[in-house]
PDB file of C-alpha atoms in Angstrom:
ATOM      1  CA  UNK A   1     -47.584 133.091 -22.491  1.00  0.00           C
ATOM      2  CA  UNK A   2     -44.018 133.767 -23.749  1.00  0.00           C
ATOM      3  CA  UNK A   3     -43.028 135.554 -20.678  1.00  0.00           C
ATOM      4  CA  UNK A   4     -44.424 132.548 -18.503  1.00  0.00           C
ATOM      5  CA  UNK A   5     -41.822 130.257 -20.143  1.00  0.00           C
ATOM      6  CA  UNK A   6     -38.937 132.328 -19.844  1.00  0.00           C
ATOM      7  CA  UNK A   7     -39.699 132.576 -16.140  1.00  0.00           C
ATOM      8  CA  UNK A   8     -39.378 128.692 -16.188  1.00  0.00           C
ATOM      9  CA  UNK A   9     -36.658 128.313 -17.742  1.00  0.00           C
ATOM     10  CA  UNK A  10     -34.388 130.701 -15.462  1.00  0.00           C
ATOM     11  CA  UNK A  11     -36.544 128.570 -12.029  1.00  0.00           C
ATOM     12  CA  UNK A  12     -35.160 125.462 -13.472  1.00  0.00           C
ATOM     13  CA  UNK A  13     -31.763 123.633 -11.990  1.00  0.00           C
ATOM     14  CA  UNK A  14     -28.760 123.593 -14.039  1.00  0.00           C
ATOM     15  CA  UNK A  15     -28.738 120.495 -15.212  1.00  0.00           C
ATOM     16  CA  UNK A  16     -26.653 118.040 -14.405  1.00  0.00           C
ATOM     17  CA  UNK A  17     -24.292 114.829 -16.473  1.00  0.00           C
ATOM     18  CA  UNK A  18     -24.343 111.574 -14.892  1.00  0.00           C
ATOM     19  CA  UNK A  19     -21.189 109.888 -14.629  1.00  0.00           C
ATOM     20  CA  UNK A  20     -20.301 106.103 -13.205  1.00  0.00           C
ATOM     21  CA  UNK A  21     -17.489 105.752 -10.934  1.00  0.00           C
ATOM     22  CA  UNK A  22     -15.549 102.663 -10.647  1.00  0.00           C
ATOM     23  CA  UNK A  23     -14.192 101.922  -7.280  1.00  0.00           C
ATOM     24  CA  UNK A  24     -12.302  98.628  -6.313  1.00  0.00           C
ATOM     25  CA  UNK A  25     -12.628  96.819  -3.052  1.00  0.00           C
ATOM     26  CA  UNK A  26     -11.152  93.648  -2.259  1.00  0.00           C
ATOM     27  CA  UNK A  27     -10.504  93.067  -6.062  1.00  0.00           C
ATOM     28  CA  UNK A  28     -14.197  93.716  -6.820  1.00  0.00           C
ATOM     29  CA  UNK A  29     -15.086  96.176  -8.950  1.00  0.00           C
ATOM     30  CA  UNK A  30     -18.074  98.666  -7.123  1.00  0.00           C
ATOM     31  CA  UNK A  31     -19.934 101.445  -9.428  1.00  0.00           C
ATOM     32  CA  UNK A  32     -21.243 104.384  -7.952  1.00  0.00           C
ATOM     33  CA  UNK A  33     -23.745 107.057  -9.892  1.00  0.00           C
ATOM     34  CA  UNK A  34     -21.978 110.826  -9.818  1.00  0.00           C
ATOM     35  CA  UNK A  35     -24.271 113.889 -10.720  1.00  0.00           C
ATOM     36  CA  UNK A  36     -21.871 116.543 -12.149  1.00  0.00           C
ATOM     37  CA  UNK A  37     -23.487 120.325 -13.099  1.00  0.00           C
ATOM     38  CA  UNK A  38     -23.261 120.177 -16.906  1.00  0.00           C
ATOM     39  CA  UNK A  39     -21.058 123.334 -16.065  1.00  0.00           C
ATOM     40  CA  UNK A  40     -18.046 121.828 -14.406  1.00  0.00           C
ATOM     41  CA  UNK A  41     -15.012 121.117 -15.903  1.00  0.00           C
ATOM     42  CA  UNK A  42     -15.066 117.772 -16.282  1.00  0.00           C
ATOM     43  CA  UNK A  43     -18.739 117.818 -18.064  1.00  0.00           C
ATOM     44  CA  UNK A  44     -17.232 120.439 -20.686  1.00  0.00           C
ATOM     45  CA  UNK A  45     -14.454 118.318 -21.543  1.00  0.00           C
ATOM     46  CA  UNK A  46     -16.643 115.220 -21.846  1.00  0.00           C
ATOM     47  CA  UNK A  47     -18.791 117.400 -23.912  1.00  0.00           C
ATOM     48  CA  UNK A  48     -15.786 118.632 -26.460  1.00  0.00           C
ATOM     49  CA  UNK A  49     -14.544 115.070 -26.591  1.00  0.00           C
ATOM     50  CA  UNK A  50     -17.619 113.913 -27.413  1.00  0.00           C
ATOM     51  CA  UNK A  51     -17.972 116.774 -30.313  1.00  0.00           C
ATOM     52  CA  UNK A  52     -14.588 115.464 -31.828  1.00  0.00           C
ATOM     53  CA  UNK A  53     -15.238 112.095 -31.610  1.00  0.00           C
ATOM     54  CA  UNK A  54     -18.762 112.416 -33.848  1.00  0.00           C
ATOM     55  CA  UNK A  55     -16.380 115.242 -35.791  1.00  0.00           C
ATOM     56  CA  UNK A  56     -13.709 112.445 -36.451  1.00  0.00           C
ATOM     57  CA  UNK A  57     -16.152 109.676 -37.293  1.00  0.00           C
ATOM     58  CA  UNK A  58     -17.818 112.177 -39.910  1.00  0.00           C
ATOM     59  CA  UNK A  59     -14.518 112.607 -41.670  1.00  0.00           C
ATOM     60  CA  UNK A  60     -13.707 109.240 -41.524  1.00  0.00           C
ATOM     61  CA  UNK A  61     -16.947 108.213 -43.228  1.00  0.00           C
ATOM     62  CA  UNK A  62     -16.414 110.609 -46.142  1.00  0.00           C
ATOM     63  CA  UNK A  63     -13.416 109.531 -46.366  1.00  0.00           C
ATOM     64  CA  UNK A  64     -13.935 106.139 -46.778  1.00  0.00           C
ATOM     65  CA  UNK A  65     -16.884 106.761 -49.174  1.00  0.00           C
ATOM     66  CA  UNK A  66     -14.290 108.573 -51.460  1.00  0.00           C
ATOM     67  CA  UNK A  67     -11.698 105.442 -51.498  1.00  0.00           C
ATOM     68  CA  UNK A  68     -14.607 103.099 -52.345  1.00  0.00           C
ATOM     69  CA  UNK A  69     -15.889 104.721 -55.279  1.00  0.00           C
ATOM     70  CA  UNK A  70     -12.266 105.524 -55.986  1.00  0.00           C
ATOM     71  CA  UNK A  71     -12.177 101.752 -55.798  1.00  0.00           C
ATOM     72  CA  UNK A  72     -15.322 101.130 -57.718  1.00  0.00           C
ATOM     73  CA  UNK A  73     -14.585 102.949 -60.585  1.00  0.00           C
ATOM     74  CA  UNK A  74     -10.952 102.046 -60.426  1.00  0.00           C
ATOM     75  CA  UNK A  75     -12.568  98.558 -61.190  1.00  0.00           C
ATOM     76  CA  UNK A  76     -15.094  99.558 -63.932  1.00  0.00           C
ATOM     77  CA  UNK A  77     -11.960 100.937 -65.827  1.00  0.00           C
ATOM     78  CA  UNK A  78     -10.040  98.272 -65.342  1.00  0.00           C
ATOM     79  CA  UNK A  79     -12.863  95.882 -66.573  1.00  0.00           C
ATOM     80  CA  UNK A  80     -13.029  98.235 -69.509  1.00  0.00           C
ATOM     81  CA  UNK A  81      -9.764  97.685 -70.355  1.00  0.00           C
ATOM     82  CA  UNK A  82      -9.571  93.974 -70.314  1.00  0.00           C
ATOM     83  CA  UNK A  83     -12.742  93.770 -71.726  1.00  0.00           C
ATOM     84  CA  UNK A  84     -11.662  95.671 -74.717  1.00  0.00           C
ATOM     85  CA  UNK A  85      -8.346  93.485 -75.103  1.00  0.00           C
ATOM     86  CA  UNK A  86      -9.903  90.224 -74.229  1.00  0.00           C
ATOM     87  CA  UNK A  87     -11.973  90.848 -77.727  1.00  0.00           C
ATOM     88  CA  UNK A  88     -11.406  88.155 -80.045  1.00  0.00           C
ATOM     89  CA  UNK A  89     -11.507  88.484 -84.034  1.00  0.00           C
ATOM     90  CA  UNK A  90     -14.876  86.899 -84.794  1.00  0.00           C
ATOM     91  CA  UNK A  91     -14.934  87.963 -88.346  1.00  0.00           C
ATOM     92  CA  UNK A  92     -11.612  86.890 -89.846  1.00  0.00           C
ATOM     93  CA  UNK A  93     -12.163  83.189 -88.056  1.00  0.00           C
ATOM     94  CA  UNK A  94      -8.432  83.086 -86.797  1.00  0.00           C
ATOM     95  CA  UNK A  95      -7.782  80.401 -84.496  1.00  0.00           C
ATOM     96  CA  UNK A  96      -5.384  82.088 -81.946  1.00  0.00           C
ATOM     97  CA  UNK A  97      -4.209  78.644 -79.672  1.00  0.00           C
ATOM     98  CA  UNK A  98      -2.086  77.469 -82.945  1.00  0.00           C
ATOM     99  CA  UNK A  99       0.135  80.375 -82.681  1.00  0.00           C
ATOM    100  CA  UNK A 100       0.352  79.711 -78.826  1.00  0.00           C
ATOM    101  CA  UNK A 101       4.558  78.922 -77.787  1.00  0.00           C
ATOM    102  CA  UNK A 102       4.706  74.817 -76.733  1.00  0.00           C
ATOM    103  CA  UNK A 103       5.091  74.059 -73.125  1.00  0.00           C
ATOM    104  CA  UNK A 104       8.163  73.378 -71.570  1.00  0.00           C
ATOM    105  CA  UNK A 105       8.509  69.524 -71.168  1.00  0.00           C
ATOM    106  CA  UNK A 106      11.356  68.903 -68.706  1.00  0.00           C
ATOM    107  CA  UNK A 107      13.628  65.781 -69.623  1.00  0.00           C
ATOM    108  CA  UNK A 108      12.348  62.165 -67.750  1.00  0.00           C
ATOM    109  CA  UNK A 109      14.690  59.740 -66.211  1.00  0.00           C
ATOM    110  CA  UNK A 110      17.806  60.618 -63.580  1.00  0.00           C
ATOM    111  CA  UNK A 111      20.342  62.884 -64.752  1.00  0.00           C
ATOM    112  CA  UNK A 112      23.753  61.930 -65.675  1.00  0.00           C
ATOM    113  CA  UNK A 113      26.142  62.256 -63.091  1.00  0.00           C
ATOM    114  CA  UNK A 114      29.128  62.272 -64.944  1.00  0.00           C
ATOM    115  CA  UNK A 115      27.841  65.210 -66.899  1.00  0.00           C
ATOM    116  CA  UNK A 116      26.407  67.343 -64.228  1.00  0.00           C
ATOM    117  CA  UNK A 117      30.007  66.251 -61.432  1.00  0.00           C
ATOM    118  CA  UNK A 118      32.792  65.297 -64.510  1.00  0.00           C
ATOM    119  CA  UNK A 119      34.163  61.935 -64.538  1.00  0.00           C
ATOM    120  CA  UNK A 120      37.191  61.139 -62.375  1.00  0.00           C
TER     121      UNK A 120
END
């Protein structure tokens, strides 16, 4: 039965790539079926195109993976970090806000003009 199937396989016709073909007439677009052998020219360099395309998106994807848990555990640390200096001295029973600096409290009223332009 082997031999049978390689006898079909060389009776078969190449086979063939479809490709649409957009024509204009009168400023209306008209699309036409094309059957191209899978051999020509044009159906190899569909073919390759089409191989570094996928290729492309496949680096792409890793790459992106990479950055995001780059990114993730770029995060993590930093959460780490500001956990561990966020920590407040429970024990001792310091309150921290009475050593915080006063606000700025800007002066009320309109400013002197004589001070700010001299007197004449």
């Amino acid at each position: 039965s082997d031999g049978d199937d390689e006898g079909e396989n060389n009776n078969k016709k190449p086979e063939s790539v479809n490709f649409v073909v957009m024509l204009k007439k009168n400023n209306k677009p008209q699309f036409y079926n094309m059957a191209v052998s899978s051999t020509s020219e044009m159906a190899l360099k569909l073919k390759a195109r089409e191989q570094a395309d996928r290729e492309e998106k496949a680096q792409l994807k890793i790459l992106t993976l990479n950055m995001s848990t780059r990114m993730e555990q770029q995060e993590n640390d930093q959460e780490l970090i500001t956990n561990v200096t966020n920590r407040t001295p429970q024990a001792t029973g310091l309150n921290l806000n009475r050593d915080k600096k006063p606000k700025y409290v800007p002066p009320k009223g309109a400013p002197d003009a004589d001070i700010i332009f001299g007197s004449k």
